[in-house]
mmCIF file of N, CA and C in Angstrom:
data_model
loop_
_atom_site.group_PDB
_atom_site.id
_atom_site.type_symbol
_atom_site.label_atom_id
_atom_site.label_comp_id
_atom_site.label_asym_id
_atom_site.label_seq_id
_atom_site.Cartn_x
_atom_site.Cartn_y
_atom_site.Cartn_z
ATOM 1 N N MET A 1 -52.638 -5.877 -21.796
ATOM 2 C CA MET A 1 -51.903 -4.628 -21.569
ATOM 3 C C MET A 1 -51.715 -4.479 -20.048
ATOM 4 N N ASP A 2 -50.503 -4.134 -19.572
ATOM 5 C CA ASP A 2 -50.197 -3.992 -18.169
ATOM 6 C C ASP A 2 -50.433 -2.575 -17.652
ATOM 7 N N GLY A 3 -51.041 -1.654 -18.358
ATOM 8 C CA GLY A 3 -51.292 -0.324 -17.918
ATOM 9 C C GLY A 3 -50.182 0.602 -18.168
ATOM 10 N N LYS A 4 -49.055 0.216 -18.638
ATOM 11 C CA LYS A 4 -47.919 1.113 -18.885
ATOM 12 C C LYS A 4 -47.989 1.589 -20.424
ATOM 13 N N ARG A 5 -47.672 2.758 -20.661
ATOM 14 C CA ARG A 5 -47.638 3.211 -22.015
ATOM 15 C C ARG A 5 -46.161 3.117 -22.425
ATOM 16 N N SER A 6 -45.869 2.729 -23.604
ATOM 17 C CA SER A 6 -44.633 2.581 -24.122
ATOM 18 C C SER A 6 -43.960 3.982 -24.312
ATOM 19 N N GLY A 7 -42.795 4.268 -23.800
ATOM 20 C CA GLY A 7 -42.172 5.525 -23.894
ATOM 21 C C GLY A 7 -42.534 6.518 -22.832
ATOM 22 N N ALA A 8 -43.521 6.280 -22.028
ATOM 23 C CA ALA A 8 -44.060 7.169 -21.131
ATOM 24 C C ALA A 8 -42.834 7.455 -19.939
ATOM 25 N N PRO A 9 -42.769 8.668 -19.449
ATOM 26 C CA PRO A 9 -41.837 9.032 -18.501
ATOM 27 C C PRO A 9 -41.960 8.151 -17.195
ATOM 28 N N PHE A 10 -40.868 7.878 -16.551
ATOM 29 C CA PHE A 10 -40.982 7.037 -15.308
ATOM 30 C C PHE A 10 -41.358 7.951 -14.156
ATOM 31 N N SER A 11 -41.056 9.187 -14.128
ATOM 32 C CA SER A 11 -41.435 10.086 -13.064
ATOM 33 C C SER A 11 -41.325 11.526 -13.498
ATOM 34 N N TYR A 12 -41.882 12.419 -12.700
ATOM 35 C CA TYR A 12 -41.829 13.873 -12.942
ATOM 36 C C TYR A 12 -40.442 14.279 -13.199
ATOM 37 N N ALA A 13 -39.452 13.747 -12.537
ATOM 38 C CA ALA A 13 -38.038 14.103 -12.685
ATOM 39 C C ALA A 13 -37.570 13.867 -14.136
ATOM 40 N N ASP A 14 -38.191 12.958 -14.785
ATOM 41 C CA ASP A 14 -37.749 12.653 -16.201
ATOM 42 C C ASP A 14 -38.201 13.686 -17.156
ATOM 43 N N ILE A 15 -39.222 14.490 -16.770
ATOM 44 C CA ILE A 15 -39.684 15.506 -17.668
ATOM 45 C C ILE A 15 -39.512 16.936 -17.212
ATOM 46 N N LYS A 16 -39.183 17.070 -15.954
ATOM 47 C CA LYS A 16 -39.009 18.444 -15.336
ATOM 48 C C LYS A 16 -37.948 19.170 -16.117
ATOM 49 N N PRO A 17 -38.213 20.440 -16.353
ATOM 50 C CA PRO A 17 -37.161 21.297 -17.059
ATOM 51 C C PRO A 17 -36.163 21.793 -16.035
ATOM 52 N N TYR A 18 -35.028 21.328 -15.881
ATOM 53 C CA TYR A 18 -34.093 21.748 -14.975
ATOM 54 C C TYR A 18 -33.222 22.969 -15.486
ATOM 55 N N ALA A 19 -32.904 23.861 -14.668
ATOM 56 C CA ALA A 19 -32.135 24.980 -15.067
ATOM 57 C C ALA A 19 -30.627 24.665 -15.054
ATOM 58 N N VAL A 20 -29.856 25.181 -15.998
ATOM 59 C CA VAL A 20 -28.433 25.061 -16.083
ATOM 60 C C VAL A 20 -27.827 26.354 -16.683
ATOM 61 N N PRO A 21 -26.931 27.042 -15.899
ATOM 62 C CA PRO A 21 -26.403 28.286 -16.541
ATOM 63 C C PRO A 21 -25.545 28.033 -17.686
ATOM 64 N N SER A 22 -25.211 28.989 -18.437
ATOM 65 C CA SER A 22 -24.432 28.789 -19.648
ATOM 66 C C SER A 22 -22.881 28.630 -19.330
ATOM 67 N N GLN A 23 -22.439 29.250 -18.220
ATOM 68 C CA GLN A 23 -21.011 29.106 -17.930
ATOM 69 C C GLN A 23 -20.887 29.030 -16.372
ATOM 70 N N LEU A 24 -19.882 28.152 -15.993
ATOM 71 C CA LEU A 24 -19.647 27.991 -14.523
ATOM 72 C C LEU A 24 -19.148 29.326 -13.882
ATOM 73 N N GLU A 25 -18.533 30.131 -14.731
ATOM 74 C CA GLU A 25 -18.013 31.442 -14.193
ATOM 75 C C GLU A 25 -19.148 32.328 -13.650
ATOM 76 N N GLU A 26 -20.403 32.004 -14.026
ATOM 77 C CA GLU A 26 -21.610 32.822 -13.627
ATOM 78 C C GLU A 26 -21.870 32.549 -12.077
ATOM 79 N N LEU A 27 -21.393 31.366 -11.602
ATOM 80 C CA LEU A 27 -21.621 30.949 -10.232
ATOM 81 C C LEU A 27 -20.803 31.736 -9.234
ATOM 82 N N ARG A 28 -21.392 32.791 -8.619
ATOM 83 C CA ARG A 28 -20.589 33.626 -7.753
ATOM 84 C C ARG A 28 -21.201 33.657 -6.339
ATOM 85 N N GLY A 29 -21.777 32.482 -5.896
ATOM 86 C CA GLY A 29 -22.330 32.501 -4.550
ATOM 87 C C GLY A 29 -21.265 32.476 -3.477
ATOM 88 N N PRO A 30 -21.710 32.507 -2.276
ATOM 89 C CA PRO A 30 -20.816 32.596 -1.052
ATOM 90 C C PRO A 30 -20.044 31.226 -0.951
ATOM 91 N N GLU A 31 -18.821 31.398 -0.301
ATOM 92 C CA GLU A 31 -17.987 30.192 -0.011
ATOM 93 C C GLU A 31 -18.089 29.702 1.390
ATOM 94 N N HIS A 32 -18.442 30.607 2.218
ATOM 95 C CA HIS A 32 -18.476 30.169 3.712
ATOM 96 C C HIS A 32 -19.738 30.855 4.416
ATOM 97 N N GLY A 33 -20.047 30.292 5.617
ATOM 98 C CA GLY A 33 -21.169 30.891 6.382
ATOM 99 C C GLY A 33 -22.527 30.267 6.146
ATOM 100 N N LEU A 34 -23.411 30.854 6.782
ATOM 101 C CA LEU A 34 -24.889 30.453 6.727
ATOM 102 C C LEU A 34 -25.527 30.983 5.427
ATOM 103 N N VAL A 35 -26.361 30.189 4.801
ATOM 104 C CA VAL A 35 -27.131 30.597 3.684
ATOM 105 C C VAL A 35 -28.556 30.187 3.874
ATOM 106 N N THR A 36 -29.378 31.110 3.646
ATOM 107 C CA THR A 36 -30.861 30.793 3.788
ATOM 108 C C THR A 36 -31.454 30.762 2.293
ATOM 109 N N LEU A 37 -31.997 29.729 1.980
ATOM 110 C CA LEU A 37 -32.528 29.562 0.620
ATOM 111 C C LEU A 37 -33.944 30.120 0.594
ATOM 112 N N PRO A 38 -34.314 30.716 -0.607
ATOM 113 C CA PRO A 38 -35.687 31.228 -0.650
ATOM 114 C C PRO A 38 -36.675 30.197 -0.709
ATOM 115 N N HIS A 39 -37.903 30.528 -0.296
ATOM 116 C CA HIS A 39 -39.004 29.558 -0.221
ATOM 117 C C HIS A 39 -39.214 28.845 -1.562
ATOM 118 N N GLU A 40 -39.084 29.587 -2.666
ATOM 119 C CA GLU A 40 -39.410 28.940 -3.934
ATOM 120 C C GLU A 40 -38.294 27.922 -4.343
ATOM 121 N N VAL A 41 -37.201 27.903 -3.750
ATOM 122 C CA VAL A 41 -36.105 26.941 -4.030
ATOM 123 C C VAL A 41 -36.241 25.822 -2.934
ATOM 124 N N ALA A 42 -36.316 26.136 -1.746
ATOM 125 C CA ALA A 42 -36.381 25.130 -0.706
ATOM 126 C C ALA A 42 -37.889 25.101 -0.106
ATOM 127 N N TRP A 43 -38.742 24.627 -0.939
ATOM 128 C CA TRP A 43 -40.162 24.701 -0.625
ATOM 129 C C TRP A 43 -40.622 23.521 0.144
ATOM 130 N N GLY A 44 -39.759 22.523 0.413
ATOM 131 C CA GLY A 44 -40.097 21.290 1.117
ATOM 132 C C GLY A 44 -39.712 21.186 2.518
ATOM 133 N N GLY A 45 -39.046 22.174 3.070
ATOM 134 C CA GLY A 45 -38.657 21.986 4.451
ATOM 135 C C GLY A 45 -37.480 22.947 4.827
ATOM 136 N N ARG A 46 -36.375 22.421 5.247
ATOM 137 C CA ARG A 46 -35.265 23.082 5.736
ATOM 138 C C ARG A 46 -34.711 24.116 4.720
ATOM 139 N N ARG A 47 -34.338 25.284 5.286
ATOM 140 C CA ARG A 47 -33.965 26.349 4.374
ATOM 141 C C ARG A 47 -32.568 26.984 4.706
ATOM 142 N N GLU A 48 -32.033 26.723 5.875
ATOM 143 C CA GLU A 48 -30.734 27.339 6.290
ATOM 144 C C GLU A 48 -29.694 26.277 6.327
ATOM 145 N N PHE A 49 -28.570 26.573 5.712
ATOM 146 C CA PHE A 49 -27.464 25.643 5.537
ATOM 147 C C PHE A 49 -26.143 26.386 5.832
ATOM 148 N N ASN A 50 -25.231 25.633 6.511
ATOM 149 C CA ASN A 50 -23.908 26.186 6.801
ATOM 150 C C ASN A 50 -22.880 25.628 5.774
ATOM 151 N N LEU A 51 -22.324 26.535 5.016
ATOM 152 C CA LEU A 51 -21.445 26.171 3.926
ATOM 153 C C LEU A 51 -20.096 25.613 4.543
ATOM 154 N N ASP A 52 -19.818 25.744 5.753
ATOM 155 C CA ASP A 52 -18.610 25.338 6.362
ATOM 156 C C ASP A 52 -18.749 23.900 6.874
ATOM 157 N N ASP A 53 -19.947 23.314 6.787
ATOM 158 C CA ASP A 53 -20.266 21.981 7.106
ATOM 159 C C ASP A 53 -20.399 21.077 5.867
ATOM 160 N N ASP A 54 -19.653 20.043 5.762
ATOM 161 C CA ASP A 54 -19.663 19.181 4.566
ATOM 162 C C ASP A 54 -21.131 18.673 4.150
ATOM 163 N N TYR A 55 -21.824 18.160 5.187
ATOM 164 C CA TYR A 55 -23.172 17.619 4.822
ATOM 165 C C TYR A 55 -24.083 18.767 4.446
ATOM 166 N N ASP A 56 -24.106 19.950 5.147
ATOM 167 C CA ASP A 56 -24.967 21.068 4.848
ATOM 168 C C ASP A 56 -24.683 21.531 3.425
ATOM 169 N N ARG A 57 -23.288 21.687 3.075
ATOM 170 C CA ARG A 57 -22.974 22.209 1.834
ATOM 171 C C ARG A 57 -23.509 21.296 0.625
ATOM 172 N N ALA A 58 -23.324 20.006 0.828
ATOM 173 C CA ALA A 58 -23.809 19.066 -0.225
ATOM 174 C C ALA A 58 -25.241 19.090 -0.302
ATOM 175 N N ALA A 59 -25.941 19.161 0.745
ATOM 176 C CA ALA A 59 -27.408 19.198 0.760
ATOM 177 C C ALA A 59 -27.968 20.477 0.118
ATOM 178 N N MET A 60 -27.330 21.541 0.422
ATOM 179 C CA MET A 60 -27.843 22.850 -0.126
ATOM 180 C C MET A 60 -27.535 22.868 -1.672
ATOM 181 N N TYR A 61 -26.334 22.424 -2.029
ATOM 182 C CA TYR A 61 -26.082 22.417 -3.481
ATOM 183 C C TYR A 61 -27.028 21.474 -4.259
ATOM 184 N N LYS A 62 -27.361 20.299 -3.650
ATOM 185 C CA LYS A 62 -28.330 19.411 -4.293
ATOM 186 C C LYS A 62 -29.594 20.039 -4.538
ATOM 187 N N ILE A 63 -30.105 20.782 -3.497
ATOM 188 C CA ILE A 63 -31.457 21.400 -3.561
ATOM 189 C C ILE A 63 -31.406 22.596 -4.683
ATOM 190 N N VAL A 64 -30.344 23.353 -4.677
ATOM 191 C CA VAL A 64 -30.238 24.451 -5.681
ATOM 192 C C VAL A 64 -30.119 23.901 -7.004
ATOM 193 N N LEU A 65 -29.347 22.849 -7.159
ATOM 194 C CA LEU A 65 -29.126 22.257 -8.617
ATOM 195 C C LEU A 65 -30.449 21.744 -9.098
ATOM 196 N N GLU A 66 -31.248 21.158 -8.104
ATOM 197 C CA GLU A 66 -32.491 20.540 -8.592
ATOM 198 C C GLU A 66 -33.709 21.420 -8.650
ATOM 199 N N GLU A 67 -33.824 22.444 -7.758
ATOM 200 C CA GLU A 67 -34.929 23.319 -7.692
ATOM 201 C C GLU A 67 -34.774 24.729 -8.071
ATOM 202 N N GLY A 68 -33.497 25.226 -8.127
ATOM 203 C CA GLY A 68 -33.223 26.526 -8.451
ATOM 204 C C GLY A 68 -33.288 26.884 -9.936
ATOM 205 N N GLN A 69 -33.637 28.133 -10.167
ATOM 206 C CA GLN A 69 -33.604 28.646 -11.544
ATOM 207 C C GLN A 69 -32.208 29.310 -11.727
ATOM 208 N N GLU A 70 -31.867 29.615 -13.021
ATOM 209 C CA GLU A 70 -30.519 30.075 -13.227
ATOM 210 C C GLU A 70 -30.125 31.263 -12.257
ATOM 211 N N ALA A 71 -30.946 32.170 -12.069
ATOM 212 C CA ALA A 71 -30.709 33.385 -11.196
ATOM 213 C C ALA A 71 -30.394 32.850 -9.797
ATOM 214 N N ASP A 72 -31.078 31.865 -9.323
ATOM 215 C CA ASP A 72 -30.882 31.288 -7.932
ATOM 216 C C ASP A 72 -29.464 30.622 -7.998
ATOM 217 N N GLN A 73 -29.141 29.918 -8.923
ATOM 218 C CA GLN A 73 -27.879 29.139 -9.092
ATOM 219 C C GLN A 73 -26.723 30.100 -9.082
ATOM 220 N N ARG A 74 -26.932 31.186 -9.961
ATOM 221 C CA ARG A 74 -25.745 32.249 -10.030
ATOM 222 C C ARG A 74 -25.544 32.880 -8.686
ATOM 223 N N ARG A 75 -26.657 33.161 -7.963
ATOM 224 C CA ARG A 75 -26.546 33.785 -6.606
ATOM 225 C C ARG A 75 -26.086 32.927 -5.508
ATOM 226 N N LEU A 76 -26.447 31.587 -5.477
ATOM 227 C CA LEU A 76 -26.290 30.725 -4.357
ATOM 228 C C LEU A 76 -25.100 29.767 -4.565
ATOM 229 N N LEU A 77 -24.745 29.407 -5.760
ATOM 230 C CA LEU A 77 -23.781 28.385 -5.926
ATOM 231 C C LEU A 77 -22.414 29.146 -6.252
ATOM 232 N N ASN A 78 -21.305 28.444 -5.829
ATOM 233 C CA ASN A 78 -19.926 29.019 -5.957
ATOM 234 C C ASN A 78 -19.231 28.028 -7.041
ATOM 235 N N ARG A 79 -18.690 28.496 -8.069
ATOM 236 C CA ARG A 79 -18.062 27.588 -9.099
ATOM 237 C C ARG A 79 -16.875 26.878 -8.425
ATOM 238 N N ALA A 80 -16.077 27.419 -7.586
ATOM 239 C CA ALA A 80 -14.945 26.701 -7.025
ATOM 240 C C ALA A 80 -15.473 25.536 -6.147
ATOM 241 N N ILE A 81 -16.428 25.827 -5.365
ATOM 242 C CA ILE A 81 -17.042 24.720 -4.517
ATOM 243 C C ILE A 81 -17.630 23.689 -5.405
ATOM 244 N N LEU A 82 -18.390 24.010 -6.320
ATOM 245 C CA LEU A 82 -19.056 23.035 -7.269
ATOM 246 C C LEU A 82 -18.000 22.158 -7.933
ATOM 247 N N ARG A 83 -17.018 22.747 -8.451
ATOM 248 C CA ARG A 83 -15.901 21.988 -9.071
ATOM 249 C C ARG A 83 -15.183 20.989 -8.006
ATOM 250 N N ARG A 84 -14.905 21.536 -6.906
ATOM 251 C CA ARG A 84 -14.258 20.723 -5.862
ATOM 252 C C ARG A 84 -15.062 19.662 -5.249
ATOM 253 N N GLU A 85 -16.321 19.936 -5.024
ATOM 254 C CA GLU A 85 -17.274 19.043 -4.339
ATOM 255 C C GLU A 85 -18.188 18.233 -5.270
ATOM 256 N N TRP A 86 -18.147 18.297 -6.511
ATOM 257 C CA TRP A 86 -19.127 17.740 -7.408
ATOM 258 C C TRP A 86 -19.385 16.183 -7.153
ATOM 259 N N ARG A 87 -18.299 15.503 -6.787
ATOM 260 C CA ARG A 87 -18.487 14.057 -6.567
ATOM 261 C C ARG A 87 -19.219 13.790 -5.301
ATOM 262 N N ASN A 88 -19.232 14.727 -4.369
ATOM 263 C CA ASN A 88 -19.936 14.617 -3.079
ATOM 264 C C ASN A 88 -21.447 15.046 -3.127
ATOM 265 N N ILE A 89 -21.788 15.915 -4.200
ATOM 266 C CA ILE A 89 -23.089 16.371 -4.327
ATOM 267 C C ILE A 89 -23.866 15.287 -5.111
ATOM 268 N N LEU A 90 -25.069 14.910 -4.661
ATOM 269 C CA LEU A 90 -25.738 13.828 -5.358
ATOM 270 C C LEU A 90 -27.088 14.201 -5.864
ATOM 271 N N PRO A 91 -27.056 15.082 -6.914
ATOM 272 C CA PRO A 91 -28.360 15.519 -7.514
ATOM 273 C C PRO A 91 -29.007 14.385 -8.251
ATOM 274 N N ALA A 92 -30.278 14.515 -8.534
ATOM 275 C CA ALA A 92 -30.959 13.551 -9.418
ATOM 276 C C ALA A 92 -30.174 13.240 -10.643
ATOM 277 N N ARG A 93 -30.386 12.036 -11.125
ATOM 278 C CA ARG A 93 -29.552 11.555 -12.245
ATOM 279 C C ARG A 93 -29.681 12.523 -13.514
ATOM 280 N N GLN A 94 -30.922 13.011 -13.764
ATOM 281 C CA GLN A 94 -31.148 13.900 -14.833
ATOM 282 C C GLN A 94 -30.346 15.240 -14.748
ATOM 283 N N VAL A 95 -30.294 15.736 -13.446
ATOM 284 C CA VAL A 95 -29.530 16.933 -13.137
ATOM 285 C C VAL A 95 -28.084 16.700 -13.356
ATOM 286 N N ARG A 96 -27.579 15.628 -12.896
ATOM 287 C CA ARG A 96 -26.097 15.371 -13.024
ATOM 288 C C ARG A 96 -25.789 15.229 -14.465
ATOM 289 N N THR A 97 -26.656 14.573 -15.241
ATOM 290 C CA THR A 97 -26.338 14.350 -16.720
ATOM 291 C C THR A 97 -26.290 15.717 -17.349
ATOM 292 N N LEU A 98 -27.301 16.554 -17.139
ATOM 293 C CA LEU A 98 -27.381 17.909 -17.724
ATOM 294 C C LEU A 98 -26.175 18.715 -17.477
ATOM 295 N N TRP A 99 -25.759 18.832 -16.194
ATOM 296 C CA TRP A 99 -24.603 19.552 -15.788
ATOM 297 C C TRP A 99 -23.296 19.034 -16.401
ATOM 298 N N GLU A 100 -23.141 17.706 -16.411
ATOM 299 C CA GLU A 100 -21.972 17.144 -16.884
ATOM 300 C C GLU A 100 -21.925 17.285 -18.393
ATOM 301 N N ASN A 101 -22.992 17.229 -19.042
ATOM 302 C CA ASN A 101 -23.099 17.519 -20.506
ATOM 303 C C ASN A 101 -22.689 18.908 -20.886
ATOM 304 N N ARG A 102 -23.148 19.849 -20.057
ATOM 305 C CA ARG A 102 -22.809 21.325 -20.231
ATOM 306 C C ARG A 102 -21.378 21.594 -19.900
ATOM 307 N N PHE A 103 -20.910 21.020 -18.765
ATOM 308 C CA PHE A 103 -19.586 21.291 -18.148
ATOM 309 C C PHE A 103 -18.801 19.941 -17.951
ATOM 310 N N PRO A 104 -18.185 19.437 -19.036
ATOM 311 C CA PRO A 104 -17.602 18.092 -18.962
ATOM 312 C C PRO A 104 -16.553 18.005 -17.942
ATOM 313 N N GLU A 105 -16.001 19.141 -17.473
ATOM 314 C CA GLU A 105 -14.870 19.119 -16.375
ATOM 315 C C GLU A 105 -15.419 18.592 -15.081
ATOM 316 N N LEU A 106 -16.805 18.786 -14.880
ATOM 317 C CA LEU A 106 -17.360 18.176 -13.615
ATOM 318 C C LEU A 106 -17.403 16.694 -13.725
ATOM 319 N N GLY A 107 -17.719 16.151 -14.901
ATOM 320 C CA GLY A 107 -17.735 14.577 -14.978
ATOM 321 C C GLY A 107 -16.371 14.123 -14.842
ATOM 322 N N ARG A 108 -15.379 14.771 -15.358
ATOM 323 C CA ARG A 108 -14.005 14.331 -15.239
ATOM 324 C C ARG A 108 -13.469 14.370 -13.753
ATOM 325 N N ALA A 109 -14.102 15.335 -13.049
ATOM 326 C CA ALA A 109 -13.611 15.492 -11.634
ATOM 327 C C ALA A 109 -14.275 14.424 -10.701
ATOM 328 N N ALA A 110 -15.378 13.902 -11.126
ATOM 329 C CA ALA A 110 -16.146 12.906 -10.347
ATOM 330 C C ALA A 110 -15.499 11.583 -10.230
#
């Protein structure tokens, strides 16, 4: 035996319960300016992002998609930005799959 269990998750990301809102219309976050993420969402480092900067915007959305709860996502993400920028945001594979399954229009936009 090589020490691996059959069917065992590859990583924590494989079993982590990610949040996904029920409707994109719930996402009413800001479209421009500086956003400071709460510690419980951005617990690993940088917390301030400029939504008018392409890199910052994609980085912030990735963090909120992966670490935010539904209330965080509703408050911090904007549905128009998410639809427009989906292909530029690179969340974990599991997160991308969950969101595209719930909102097929995101997958079609990518």
